[in-house]
């Protein structure tokens, strides 16, 4: 792999301003350094927060993003800043989770992508949202996320 | 997504009376904000209680509801109130679990739905009931519920 | 569901004598209250004991019974008494486990049934026996039992 | 031990009506069969529910009761009925938990007693209440309850 | 306990604006309903976020608050709003954690208080901060928090 | 250590009849091979069953026996046979657990002994009984038993 | 099942000499007592040790044997003695694991068999070997072994 | 198996210099001692470290290598030295993980191979990379790696 | 707290060269922002590696550092760089662990400090080293580290 | 620390013959490199096997050795060889465990030492032996071993 595929990156290794909203966030990409192999990349993001569109109160989620890259990889620091940009964004759990996935699909054009959103409980009942772009490509290793189920107390 | 799909909701963000029985409970729905995507929504409900039809004593269950929405999402607070309405309702484990699923199917007309009821032990033996509406639609992510098995002591 | 399907039951809610042997145990059934749905019922039975046919010493097992009912459900208290009736019965692990399954099949005529017997170690080596009546019916939810493996010490 | 210490009991082994409120619940006691030994008894009660005094909505808790008997043991079925009697009782978490302990102290006059209430989360934040009657008597074995901490998601 | 000790509360059961900063947040209190008993109250708060004073980026923490009330209890919803008010507040981990504890001490004047802050890793190394107001009062039950240690991967 | 301290044993390495009742069971002892050291011996016995004196139905328990020997060790196979002799013995949980400990004290005259009985749930509520002979001798290592708490479901 | 299928056994219930080498070990079999059912039998063997052929030092493994019997069951005590016979046998992990499986296939002629060898780490890296005789027969229940992965420290 | 298949090995059982870079590392192979069986070999490598190509700082990973050998096995000590040779090598997570797999494929020409890289978090977000050479050969046992998911704190 | 106590720091928020050896590493400190409170700070460092002084091969450890600050806090990024500086440093486990603690004591002059080193296994046996500067100051909260014990396999 | 304290060692880094019996095993020591500090060293040894003196069959144990060195450290490879020398040694669990501790005390003359032996179950009942040389020296960190308790099945 030629390392200069990273030369145009702005976020990585620099102090970068966090964008104010998802719309303003820039997702940077790099060329897939192993384009001849089918492999899956997983980002586990336990530090996600947004706002409830009805009450305005904070919501929290643990996100797991899995994708099979085609020509592009997402640069990890720009992904982090994109996720941080939801800090003042209001959306329901189902909408927010699927919306993040749709944005990543548009940017990366991956062979396959899925996103699991494990939201913290409200009213004693947590909601999880599981999205994917259809059947995984044959012969790719797609491990379970293994996220522990919610159990209440005891 | 237009947020005014939520404008007709009564339960969310308000003080709402709990219904006296499942029959009186109203399940509110909202339009699916991501109707072009197949995704699964999971509600984990560890706070369910009903009554035994023979002894009249309380029963307890941990419920996990999974569904793939079509045109409608269930509004989460009305779901919570519906589940609370079983507090004075008497039914056997198998009947109660499958009956909740059937009501949700009638209200939501989902692409697919399943409901797991993990009941607390009676006579040293817990009963679990696992219902679903047949094979999941192809290409949808349906993670295992991961609920820990009952183990007795030791 | 009409609740009078339970009117003929003897064991439930009464003081009942435990049968002396599996042969004398009566398994009571009730009509499936949700006959139009395919669902699985799980009984987890961590309190099973029988005798070794060679040494006469007690054996212990943790049983997990899964079945998809057709016309009949097994009544849970009569199931409990049936399992208790093995207390003075001598049989090897493989034979005992499969034999319980065969009796339940004969009584319930289920769409599908499986029984896992996780026996306590003898000579440092536990035996597990896993029986089922062939492929599960399509479209039924059959979760893993999730029983923890034996690990020795450490 | 003479077994006739149990002859006056009403609840055990009978069909008993559940009391409507904690005030109406009768806690039965039996004479301590081992009065010359200091030992601790633990009841783990994962099936507790009461009502919120402000919203009227159900609350749930997992209770662990530990006590060192003096002259009296609490009869377990009457304890169960007493705890069930909170089903329609409204009280705050701190008040309810400490109140149960105070009632048990008045009835049993134990050498020592503690009660842990692990309440299900509200607003994303569970409350636990830990009460005891002061230092445990010297030389008594008081194991930790080992209840898993609340962890949110992920 | 007289329930009207709660009559002056503003936050509980109402829609309440979240305060913009910790300084503006109002911590409401109620009279201890069981003032003659020594008991500990635990709030587990897995949804805490603040900002790094150097980089401006979000920090996340899991907080566990334990206290032994004297005359006052903290009202739980106002506690939740107080913790939410750190969302745009910048402070280092050690400073932020101990500062929250000091504020609560000033408001509640408890017999004893401790606060554990389990911060998410930065640079591969998480920081935990453990504060308490000295030795616990004798004879009070102070269970371990049981928070799982950070383990990296594998 | 001279190995002939074991020469008088009957149970070990032989086929031995299980005694019919605790009264008939013989506990064999051997001389402590390390009488100049204070150490603790733990037997973990997950295969214990007795009968309920009121209903006659089987009860199950997981027992953990800890003792600090003085002049005598209990021979392990005779201990196993003694515990098996409760199979047809009827006693309440508290009585049965403390009674086993008292018998062992009488036979072994240990420096210290404790016995934990973790009984399987009845009525949704398991009972644990924790007995010991007072403060452990100074300077002896007495680890926690680490038995997992009962958690119900979920 | 007729119990006299066990009458020719030598090892079970007797004091038996351990064989010196795998070659000398005799694997005894019994007729399958349930020959009309397809079921799987699992032996979990956490007490396996052999020698390294290069260094001569002991190796340790945790073995899990799964098989679907045809006409024959392996007698468990002779299996234990066979595994013990590797105590002074030198072989590499891959060779030893697959060799045990091949011997069992030759003796039992099972419908299907697999053997997992989880070896203790050498050089900080444990080796696991997973063998099976091809696809499992259709409709047989083959649960995962659930052995915990190696994780190093932390 | 003839043990002299190991006679040409240099690394095993000797003091061997660690190579300075992956390019200089020599992967030794041995003939598959069980060439007529399809089986999978797993190496779990929790001690992997390399360098970040942008910041020069150390990265850490937990690697799990699974392969189905054809004619050759990789010798375990040379594998260890190969992995150690990344200590001063700079590469991104995706590139490094897939690159190791590609080198092993070139050396071993296995029937199938996969490699999971579970990297320690950077910026609060760990990356996992999952590579395999397509569908596993039919009838081979390929257990899940069971690596615990990253969970942040709490 | 005045935030300008951080103004002299070099490492935090900058790209900083990693020092070549522990001797060259600079540990930066900041004034304790809460000097009137006794509290404990924990750093969990799962990414530590050094070299074996005899074989030259890499060693790995999981470190947990606990200290009660007096006038100074250690700046976290400089701590990270200090620990990274052992990458090419050779020392035995006991020596290395205690040496790190001694360096930190010299730099920070804390009220109390302890350091646990959990080293990865060599020869099948991991070594843990537990150091502290004597009894903890009275009234400070010192939670257990909770690091999972090494268990081998199974 | 001067590294030449290791110059006289025979076992470390060499191919060394395993001794035939504990009596022939040589425990090598090195001078404590940090003699001015009180610290504890833990060796976890999950690979221990000996023989039963009555039946001649193998026994297995998981050992945890903790000690506070005075002038001497035990060299780890010679410790490993010493433990391996029990492979053909016959002794009862209590005797064997305490005997190992006594030998180490004689060789190392430590400030304090303890040894936990967690033996694999025989007759369904594992024995654990916990030895220590009296109260730990004040101010030394002695963490719990955290070994999981035996639980049988389920
Ligand atoms: Ca990046
Ligand atoms: Ca629960
Ligand atoms: Ca809602
Ligand atoms: Ca029933
Ligand atoms: Ca083990
Ligand atoms: Ca009772
Ligand atoms: Ca979390
Ligand atoms: Ca409140
Ligand atoms: Ca690790
Ligand atoms: Ca014995
Ligand atoms: Ca056998
Ligand atoms: Ca090798
Ligand atoms: Ca810093
Ligand atoms: Ca090793
Ligand atoms: Ca050494
Ligand atoms: Ca059990």
mmCIF file of C-alpha atoms and ligand atoms in Angstrom, chain F residues 12 75-77, ligand 10:
data_model
loop_
_atom_site.group_PDB
_atom_site.id
_atom_site.type_symbol
_atom_site.label_atom_id
_atom_site.label_comp_id
_atom_site.label_asym_id
_atom_site.label_seq_id
_atom_site.Cartn_x
_atom_site.Cartn_y
_atom_site.Cartn_z
ATOM 1 C CA UNK F 12 -12.921 -44.133 49.693
ATOM 2 C CA UNK F 75 -13.030 -37.939 54.429
ATOM 3 C CA UNK F 76 -14.591 -36.646 51.231
ATOM 4 C CA UNK F 77 -16.479 -39.718 50.078
HETATM 5 CA CA1 LIG K 10 -12.089 -39.198 49.733
#
